PDB file of C-alpha atoms in Angstrom:
ATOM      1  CA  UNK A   1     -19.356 -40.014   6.790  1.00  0.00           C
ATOM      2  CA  UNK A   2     -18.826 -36.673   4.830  1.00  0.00           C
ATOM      3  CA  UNK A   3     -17.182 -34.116   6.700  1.00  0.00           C
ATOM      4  CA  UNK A   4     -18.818 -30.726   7.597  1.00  0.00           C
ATOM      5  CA  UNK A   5     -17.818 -27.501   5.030  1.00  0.00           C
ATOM      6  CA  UNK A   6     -14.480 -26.347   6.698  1.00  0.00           C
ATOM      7  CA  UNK A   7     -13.033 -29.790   5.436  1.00  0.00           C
ATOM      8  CA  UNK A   8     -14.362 -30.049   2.158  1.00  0.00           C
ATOM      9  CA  UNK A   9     -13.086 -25.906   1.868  1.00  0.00           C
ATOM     10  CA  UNK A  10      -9.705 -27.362   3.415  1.00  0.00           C
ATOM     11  CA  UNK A  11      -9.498 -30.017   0.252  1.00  0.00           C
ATOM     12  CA  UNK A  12     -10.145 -27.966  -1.952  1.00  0.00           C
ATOM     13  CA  UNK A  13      -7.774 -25.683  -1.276  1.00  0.00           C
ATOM     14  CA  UNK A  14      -5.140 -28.321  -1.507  1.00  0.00           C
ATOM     15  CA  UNK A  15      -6.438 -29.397  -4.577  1.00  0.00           C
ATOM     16  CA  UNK A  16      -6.098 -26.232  -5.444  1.00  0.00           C
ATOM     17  CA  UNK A  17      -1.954 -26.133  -4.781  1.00  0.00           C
ATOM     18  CA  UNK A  18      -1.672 -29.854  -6.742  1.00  0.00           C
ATOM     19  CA  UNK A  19      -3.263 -28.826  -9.767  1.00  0.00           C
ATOM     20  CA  UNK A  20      -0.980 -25.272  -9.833  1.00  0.00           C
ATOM     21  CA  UNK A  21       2.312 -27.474  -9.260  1.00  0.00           C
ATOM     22  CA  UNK A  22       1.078 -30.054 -11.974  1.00  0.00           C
ATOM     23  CA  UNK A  23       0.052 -27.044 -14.313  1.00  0.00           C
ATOM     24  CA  UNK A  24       3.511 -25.416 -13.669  1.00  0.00           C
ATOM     25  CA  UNK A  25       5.395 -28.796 -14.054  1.00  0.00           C
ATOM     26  CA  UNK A  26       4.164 -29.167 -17.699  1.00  0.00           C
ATOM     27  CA  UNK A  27       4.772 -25.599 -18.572  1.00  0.00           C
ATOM     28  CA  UNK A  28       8.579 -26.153 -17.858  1.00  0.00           C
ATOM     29  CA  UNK A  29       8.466 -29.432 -19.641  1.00  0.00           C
ATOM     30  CA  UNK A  30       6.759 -28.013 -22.502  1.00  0.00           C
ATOM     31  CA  UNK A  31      10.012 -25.293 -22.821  1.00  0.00           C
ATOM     32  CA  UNK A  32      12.448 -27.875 -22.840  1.00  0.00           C
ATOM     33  CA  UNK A  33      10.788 -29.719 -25.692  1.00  0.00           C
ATOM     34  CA  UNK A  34      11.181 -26.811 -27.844  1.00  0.00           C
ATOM     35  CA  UNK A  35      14.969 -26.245 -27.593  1.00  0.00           C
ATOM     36  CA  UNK A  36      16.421 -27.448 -31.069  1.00  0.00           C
ATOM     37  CA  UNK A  37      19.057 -30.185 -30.900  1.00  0.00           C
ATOM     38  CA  UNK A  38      22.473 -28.919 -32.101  1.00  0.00           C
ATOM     39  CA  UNK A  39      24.316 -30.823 -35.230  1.00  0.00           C
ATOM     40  CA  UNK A  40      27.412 -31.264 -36.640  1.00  0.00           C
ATOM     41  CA  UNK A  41      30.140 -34.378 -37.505  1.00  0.00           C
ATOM     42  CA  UNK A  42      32.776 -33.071 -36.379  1.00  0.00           C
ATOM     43  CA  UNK A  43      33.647 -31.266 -32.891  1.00  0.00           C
ATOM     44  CA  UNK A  44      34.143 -27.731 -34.558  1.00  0.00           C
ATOM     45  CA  UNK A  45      30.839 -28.014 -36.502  1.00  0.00           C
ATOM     46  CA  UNK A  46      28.995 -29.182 -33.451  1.00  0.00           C
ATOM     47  CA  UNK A  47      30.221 -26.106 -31.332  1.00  0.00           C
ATOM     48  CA  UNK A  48      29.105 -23.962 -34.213  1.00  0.00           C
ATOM     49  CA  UNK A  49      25.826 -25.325 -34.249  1.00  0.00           C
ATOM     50  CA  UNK A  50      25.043 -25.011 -30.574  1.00  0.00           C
ATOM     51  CA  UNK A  51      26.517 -21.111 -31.412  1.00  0.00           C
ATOM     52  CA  UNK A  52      23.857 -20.297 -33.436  1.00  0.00           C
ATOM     53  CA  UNK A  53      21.268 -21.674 -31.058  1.00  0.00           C
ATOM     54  CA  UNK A  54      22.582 -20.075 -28.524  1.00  0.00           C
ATOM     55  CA  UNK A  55      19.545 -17.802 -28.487  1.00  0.00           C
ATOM     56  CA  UNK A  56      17.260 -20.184 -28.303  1.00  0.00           C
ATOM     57  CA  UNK A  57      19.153 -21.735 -25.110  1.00  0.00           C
ATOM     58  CA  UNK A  58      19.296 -18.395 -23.148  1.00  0.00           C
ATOM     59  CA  UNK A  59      15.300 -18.140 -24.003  1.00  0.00           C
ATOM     60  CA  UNK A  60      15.062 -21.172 -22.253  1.00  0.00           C
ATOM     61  CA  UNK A  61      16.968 -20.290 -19.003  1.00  0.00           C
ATOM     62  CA  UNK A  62      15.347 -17.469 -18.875  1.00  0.00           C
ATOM     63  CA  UNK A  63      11.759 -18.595 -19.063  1.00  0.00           C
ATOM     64  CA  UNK A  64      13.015 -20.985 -16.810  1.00  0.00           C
ATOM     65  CA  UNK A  65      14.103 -19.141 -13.618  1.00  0.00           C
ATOM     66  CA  UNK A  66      10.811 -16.384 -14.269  1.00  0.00           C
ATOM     67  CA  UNK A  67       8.788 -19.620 -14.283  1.00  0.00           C
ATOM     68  CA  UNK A  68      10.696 -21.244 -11.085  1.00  0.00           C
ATOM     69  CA  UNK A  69      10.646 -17.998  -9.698  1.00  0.00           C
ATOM     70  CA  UNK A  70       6.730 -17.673  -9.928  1.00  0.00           C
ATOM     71  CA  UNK A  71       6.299 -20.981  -8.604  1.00  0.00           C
ATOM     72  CA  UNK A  72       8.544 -20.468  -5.611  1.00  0.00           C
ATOM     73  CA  UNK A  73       6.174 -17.306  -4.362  1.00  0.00           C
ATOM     74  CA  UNK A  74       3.274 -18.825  -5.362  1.00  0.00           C
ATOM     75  CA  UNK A  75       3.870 -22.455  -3.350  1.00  0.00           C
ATOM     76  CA  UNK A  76       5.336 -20.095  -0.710  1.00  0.00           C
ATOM     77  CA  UNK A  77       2.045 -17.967  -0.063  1.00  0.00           C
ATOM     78  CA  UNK A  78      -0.724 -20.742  -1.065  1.00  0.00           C
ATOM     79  CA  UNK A  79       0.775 -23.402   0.825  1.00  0.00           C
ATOM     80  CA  UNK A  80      -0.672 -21.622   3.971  1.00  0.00           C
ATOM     81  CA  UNK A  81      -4.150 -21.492   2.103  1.00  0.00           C
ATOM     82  CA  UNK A  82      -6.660 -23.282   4.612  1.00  0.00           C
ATOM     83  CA  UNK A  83      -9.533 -22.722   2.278  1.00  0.00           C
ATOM     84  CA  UNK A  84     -10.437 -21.898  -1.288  1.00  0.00           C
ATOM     85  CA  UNK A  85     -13.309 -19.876  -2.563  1.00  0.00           C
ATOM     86  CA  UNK A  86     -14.962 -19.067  -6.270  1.00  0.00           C
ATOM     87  CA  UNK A  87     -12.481 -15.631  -6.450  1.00  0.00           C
ATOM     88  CA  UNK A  88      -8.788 -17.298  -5.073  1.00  0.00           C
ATOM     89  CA  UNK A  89     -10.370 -20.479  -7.884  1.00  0.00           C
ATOM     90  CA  UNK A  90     -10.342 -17.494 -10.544  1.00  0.00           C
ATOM     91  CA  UNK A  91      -7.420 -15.515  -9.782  1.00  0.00           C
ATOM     92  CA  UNK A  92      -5.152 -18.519  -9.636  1.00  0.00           C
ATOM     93  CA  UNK A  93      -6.531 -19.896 -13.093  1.00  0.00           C
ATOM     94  CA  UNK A  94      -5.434 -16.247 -14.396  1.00  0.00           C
ATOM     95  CA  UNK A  95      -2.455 -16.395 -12.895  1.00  0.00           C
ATOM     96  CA  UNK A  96      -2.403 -20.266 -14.712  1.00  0.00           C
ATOM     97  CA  UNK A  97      -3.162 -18.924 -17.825  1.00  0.00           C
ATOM     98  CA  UNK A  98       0.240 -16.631 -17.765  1.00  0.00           C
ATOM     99  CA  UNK A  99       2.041 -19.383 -16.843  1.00  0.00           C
ATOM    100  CA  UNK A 100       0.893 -21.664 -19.827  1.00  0.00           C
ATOM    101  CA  UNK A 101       1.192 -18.593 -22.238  1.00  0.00           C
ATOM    102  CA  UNK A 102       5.181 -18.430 -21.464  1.00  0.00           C
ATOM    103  CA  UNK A 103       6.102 -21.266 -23.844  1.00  0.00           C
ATOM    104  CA  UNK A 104       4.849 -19.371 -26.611  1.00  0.00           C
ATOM    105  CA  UNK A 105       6.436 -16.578 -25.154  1.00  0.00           C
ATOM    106  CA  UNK A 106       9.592 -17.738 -25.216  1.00  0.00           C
ATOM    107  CA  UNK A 107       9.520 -18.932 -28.952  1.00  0.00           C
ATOM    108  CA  UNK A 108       8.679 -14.994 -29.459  1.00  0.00           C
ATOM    109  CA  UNK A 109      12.189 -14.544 -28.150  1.00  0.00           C
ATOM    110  CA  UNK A 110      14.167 -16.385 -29.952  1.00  0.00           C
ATOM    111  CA  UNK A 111      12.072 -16.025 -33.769  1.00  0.00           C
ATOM    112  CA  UNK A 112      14.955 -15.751 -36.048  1.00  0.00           C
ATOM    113  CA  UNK A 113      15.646 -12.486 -38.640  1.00  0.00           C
ATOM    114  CA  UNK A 114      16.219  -9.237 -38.420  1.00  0.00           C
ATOM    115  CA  UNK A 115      13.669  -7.687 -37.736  1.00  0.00           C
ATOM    116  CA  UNK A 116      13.549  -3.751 -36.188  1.00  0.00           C
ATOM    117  CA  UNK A 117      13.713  -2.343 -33.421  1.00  0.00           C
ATOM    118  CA  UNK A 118       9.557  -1.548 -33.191  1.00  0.00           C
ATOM    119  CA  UNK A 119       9.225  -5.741 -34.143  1.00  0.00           C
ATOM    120  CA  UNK A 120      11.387  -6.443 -31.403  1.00  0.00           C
ATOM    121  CA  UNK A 121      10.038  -4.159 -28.622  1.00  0.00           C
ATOM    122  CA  UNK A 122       6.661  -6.002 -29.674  1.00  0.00           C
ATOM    123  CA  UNK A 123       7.915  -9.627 -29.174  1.00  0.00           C
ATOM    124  CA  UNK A 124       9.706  -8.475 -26.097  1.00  0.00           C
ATOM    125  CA  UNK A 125       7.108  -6.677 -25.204  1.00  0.00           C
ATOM    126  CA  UNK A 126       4.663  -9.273 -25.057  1.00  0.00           C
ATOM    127  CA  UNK A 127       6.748 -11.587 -23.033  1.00  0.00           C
ATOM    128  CA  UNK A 128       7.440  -8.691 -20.284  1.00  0.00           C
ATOM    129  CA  UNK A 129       3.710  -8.251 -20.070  1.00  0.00           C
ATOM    130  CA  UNK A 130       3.067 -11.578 -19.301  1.00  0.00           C
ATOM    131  CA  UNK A 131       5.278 -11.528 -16.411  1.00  0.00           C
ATOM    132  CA  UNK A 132       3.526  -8.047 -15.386  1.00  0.00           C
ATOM    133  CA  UNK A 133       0.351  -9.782 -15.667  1.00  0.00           C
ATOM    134  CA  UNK A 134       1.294 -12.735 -13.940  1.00  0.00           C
ATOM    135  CA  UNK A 135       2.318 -11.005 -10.737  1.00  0.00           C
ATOM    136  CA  UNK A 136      -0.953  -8.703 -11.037  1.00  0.00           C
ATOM    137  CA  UNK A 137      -2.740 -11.741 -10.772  1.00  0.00           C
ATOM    138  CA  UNK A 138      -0.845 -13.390  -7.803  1.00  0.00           C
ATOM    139  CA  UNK A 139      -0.502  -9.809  -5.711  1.00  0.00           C
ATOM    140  CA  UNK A 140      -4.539 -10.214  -6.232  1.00  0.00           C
ATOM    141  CA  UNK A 141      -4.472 -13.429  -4.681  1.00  0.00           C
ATOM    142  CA  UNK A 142      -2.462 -12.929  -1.522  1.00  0.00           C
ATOM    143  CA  UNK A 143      -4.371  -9.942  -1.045  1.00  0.00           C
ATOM    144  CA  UNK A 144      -8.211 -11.724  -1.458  1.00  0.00           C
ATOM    145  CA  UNK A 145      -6.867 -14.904   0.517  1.00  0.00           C
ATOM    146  CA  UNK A 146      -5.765 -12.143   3.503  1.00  0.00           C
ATOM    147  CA  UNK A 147      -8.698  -9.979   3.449  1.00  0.00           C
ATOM    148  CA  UNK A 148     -11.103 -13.275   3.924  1.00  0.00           C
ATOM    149  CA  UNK A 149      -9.114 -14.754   6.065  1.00  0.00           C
ATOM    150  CA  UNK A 150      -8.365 -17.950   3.741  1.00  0.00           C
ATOM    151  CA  UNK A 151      -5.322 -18.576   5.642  1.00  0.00           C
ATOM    152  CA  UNK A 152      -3.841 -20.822   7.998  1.00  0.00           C
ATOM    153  CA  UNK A 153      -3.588 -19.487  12.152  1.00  0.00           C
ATOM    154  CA  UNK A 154      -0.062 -20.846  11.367  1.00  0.00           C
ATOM    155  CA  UNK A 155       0.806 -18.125   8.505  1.00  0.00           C
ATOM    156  CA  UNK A 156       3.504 -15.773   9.087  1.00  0.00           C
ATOM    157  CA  UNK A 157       2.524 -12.282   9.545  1.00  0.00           C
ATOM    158  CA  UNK A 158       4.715 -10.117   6.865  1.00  0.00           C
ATOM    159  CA  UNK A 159       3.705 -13.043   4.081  1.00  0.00           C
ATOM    160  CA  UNK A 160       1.701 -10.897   2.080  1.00  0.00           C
ATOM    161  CA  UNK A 161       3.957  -7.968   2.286  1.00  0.00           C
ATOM    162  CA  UNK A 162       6.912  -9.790   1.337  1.00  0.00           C
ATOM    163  CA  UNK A 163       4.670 -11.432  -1.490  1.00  0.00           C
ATOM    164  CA  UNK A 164       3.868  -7.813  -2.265  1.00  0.00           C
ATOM    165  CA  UNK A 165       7.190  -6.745  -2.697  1.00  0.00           C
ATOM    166  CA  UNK A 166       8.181  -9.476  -4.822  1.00  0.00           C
ATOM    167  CA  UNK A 167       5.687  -8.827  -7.313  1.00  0.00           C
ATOM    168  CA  UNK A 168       5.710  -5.269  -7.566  1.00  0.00           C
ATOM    169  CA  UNK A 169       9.978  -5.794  -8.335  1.00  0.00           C
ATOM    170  CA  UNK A 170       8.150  -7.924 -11.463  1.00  0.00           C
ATOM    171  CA  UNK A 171       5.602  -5.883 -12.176  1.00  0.00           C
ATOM    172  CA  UNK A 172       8.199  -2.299 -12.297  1.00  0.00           C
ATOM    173  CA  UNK A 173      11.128  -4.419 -13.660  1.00  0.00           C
ATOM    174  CA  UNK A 174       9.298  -6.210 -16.889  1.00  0.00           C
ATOM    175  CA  UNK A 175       6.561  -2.976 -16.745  1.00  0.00           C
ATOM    176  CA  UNK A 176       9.142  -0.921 -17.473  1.00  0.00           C
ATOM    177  CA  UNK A 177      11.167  -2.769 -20.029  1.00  0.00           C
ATOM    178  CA  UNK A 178       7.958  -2.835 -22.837  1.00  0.00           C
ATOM    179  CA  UNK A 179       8.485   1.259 -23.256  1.00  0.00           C
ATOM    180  CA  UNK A 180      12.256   1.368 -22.820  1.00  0.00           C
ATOM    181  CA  UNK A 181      11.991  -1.702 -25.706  1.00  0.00           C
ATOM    182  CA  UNK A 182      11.532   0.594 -28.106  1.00  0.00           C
ATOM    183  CA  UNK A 183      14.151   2.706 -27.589  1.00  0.00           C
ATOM    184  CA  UNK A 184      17.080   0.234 -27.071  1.00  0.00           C
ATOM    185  CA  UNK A 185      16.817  -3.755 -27.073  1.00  0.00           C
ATOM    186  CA  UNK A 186      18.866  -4.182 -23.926  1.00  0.00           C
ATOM    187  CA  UNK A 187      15.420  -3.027 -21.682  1.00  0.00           C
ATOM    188  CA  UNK A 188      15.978  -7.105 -20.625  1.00  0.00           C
ATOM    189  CA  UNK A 189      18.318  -5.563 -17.991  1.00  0.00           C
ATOM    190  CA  UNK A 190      15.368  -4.237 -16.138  1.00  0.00           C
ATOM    191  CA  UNK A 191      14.247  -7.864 -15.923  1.00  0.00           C
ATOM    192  CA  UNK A 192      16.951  -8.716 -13.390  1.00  0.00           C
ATOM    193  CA  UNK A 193      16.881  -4.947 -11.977  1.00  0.00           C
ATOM    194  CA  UNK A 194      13.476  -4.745 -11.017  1.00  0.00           C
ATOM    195  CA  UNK A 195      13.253  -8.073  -8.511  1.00  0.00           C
ATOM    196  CA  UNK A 196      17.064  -7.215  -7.455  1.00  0.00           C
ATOM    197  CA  UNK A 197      15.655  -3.996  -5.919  1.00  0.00           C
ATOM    198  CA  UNK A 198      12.682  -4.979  -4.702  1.00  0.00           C
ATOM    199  CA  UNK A 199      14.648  -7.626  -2.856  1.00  0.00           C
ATOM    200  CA  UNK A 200      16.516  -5.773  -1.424  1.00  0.00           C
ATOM    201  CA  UNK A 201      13.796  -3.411   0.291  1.00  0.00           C
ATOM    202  CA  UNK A 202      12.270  -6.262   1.396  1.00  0.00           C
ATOM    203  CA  UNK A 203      15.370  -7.646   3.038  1.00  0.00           C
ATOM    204  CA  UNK A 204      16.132  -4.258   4.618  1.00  0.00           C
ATOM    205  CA  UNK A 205      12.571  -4.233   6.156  1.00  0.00           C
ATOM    206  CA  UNK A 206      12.732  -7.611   7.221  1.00  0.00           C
ATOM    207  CA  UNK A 207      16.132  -6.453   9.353  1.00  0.00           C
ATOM    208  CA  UNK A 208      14.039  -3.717  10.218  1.00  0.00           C
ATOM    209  CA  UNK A 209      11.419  -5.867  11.674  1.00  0.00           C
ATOM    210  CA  UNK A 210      13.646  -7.565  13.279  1.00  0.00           C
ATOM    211  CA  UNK A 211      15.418  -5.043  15.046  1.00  0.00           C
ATOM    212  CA  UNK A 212      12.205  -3.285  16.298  1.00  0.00           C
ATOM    213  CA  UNK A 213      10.994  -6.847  17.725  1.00  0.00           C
ATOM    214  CA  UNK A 214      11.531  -6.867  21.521  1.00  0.00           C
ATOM    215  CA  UNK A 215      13.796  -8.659  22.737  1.00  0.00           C
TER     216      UNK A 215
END
């Protein structure tokens, strides 16, 4: 016998979380097939090689733990998703569609000349935007599955305010950079800056929290 609309909301909503892992899964697999295999006969010549790909391999990482990193908040929050409706459907496929954009991304990073410094802040750029677009489009999502009540009786109160914080250290961190790109091309510092800080508010207000809790 079919079940009534809660459970069919319920499945979806967990189909929902296995198609986002799956989608994820593949984007990570999809940077790892574009690293270029380093050559070389002889030990010295190999070394060399993997020297002058080295850019290409801290692309890579990089993608990687902004990637891993999205996917850890995003598991974090939906996995307490009881039900699924048309807006969470369309905000996570946006939030898909950054994901699947970062391979090309990446490749942005590492294309090879020398080019200046307004080429670079575009390549750069792009790739920061995507991350600022990418937590836009999760915040959104926490947000919508609060306000209609989407979530499990089991979810943890300060979820979407820690989820909050986390993407607003993206959003100022890689929001920031695309300006300060075209001044100087170390703005990738504000990558790791912008998270670090936010983390650290959100730490200090979970201690916060916790000392205000009765006892």
């Amino acid at each position: 016998m079919l079940g009534d609309g809660a459970d069919l909301e319920s499945g979806a909503a967990d189909r929902l979380l296995f198609f986002s892992d799956a989608v994820v899964a593949i984007a990570l697999t999809l940077l790892a097939l574009e690293l270029p295999v380093p050559d070389g006969k002889t030990t010295g010549a190999f070394w060399h090689s993997v020297q002058r790909y080295d850019g290409n391999y801290s692309a890579f990482l990089i993608s990687f733990v902004v990637i891993a990193a999205a996917w850890g908040q995003h598991h974090h929050v939906m996995r307490f998703a009881e039900r699924s409706d048309a807006r969470l459907r369309t905000l996570d496929m946006l939030w898909l569609l950054t994901i699947v954009l970062n391979p090309f991304a990446t490749k942005l990073l590492t294309t090879e000349g020398h080019d200046s410094l307004a080429t670079h802040a575009l390549r750069f750029g792009f790739y920061a935007l995507l991350q600022v677009l990418a937590s836009g489009a999760f915040i959104a999502m926490v947000r919508h599955m609060v306000a209609r009540g989407l979530q499990s009786p089991l979810t943890p109160p300060r979820i979407a305010s820690e989820a909050s914080w986390q993407g607003i250290g993206v959003i100022a961190g890689f929001g920031l950079s695309i300006p300060v790109f075209f001044v100087t091309r170390d703005a990738w510092l504000l990558w790791i800056a912008g998270p670090v800080i936010a983390g650290q508010v959100m730490r200090r207000d979970r201690r916060r929290a916790a000392a205000d809790r009765p006892r």
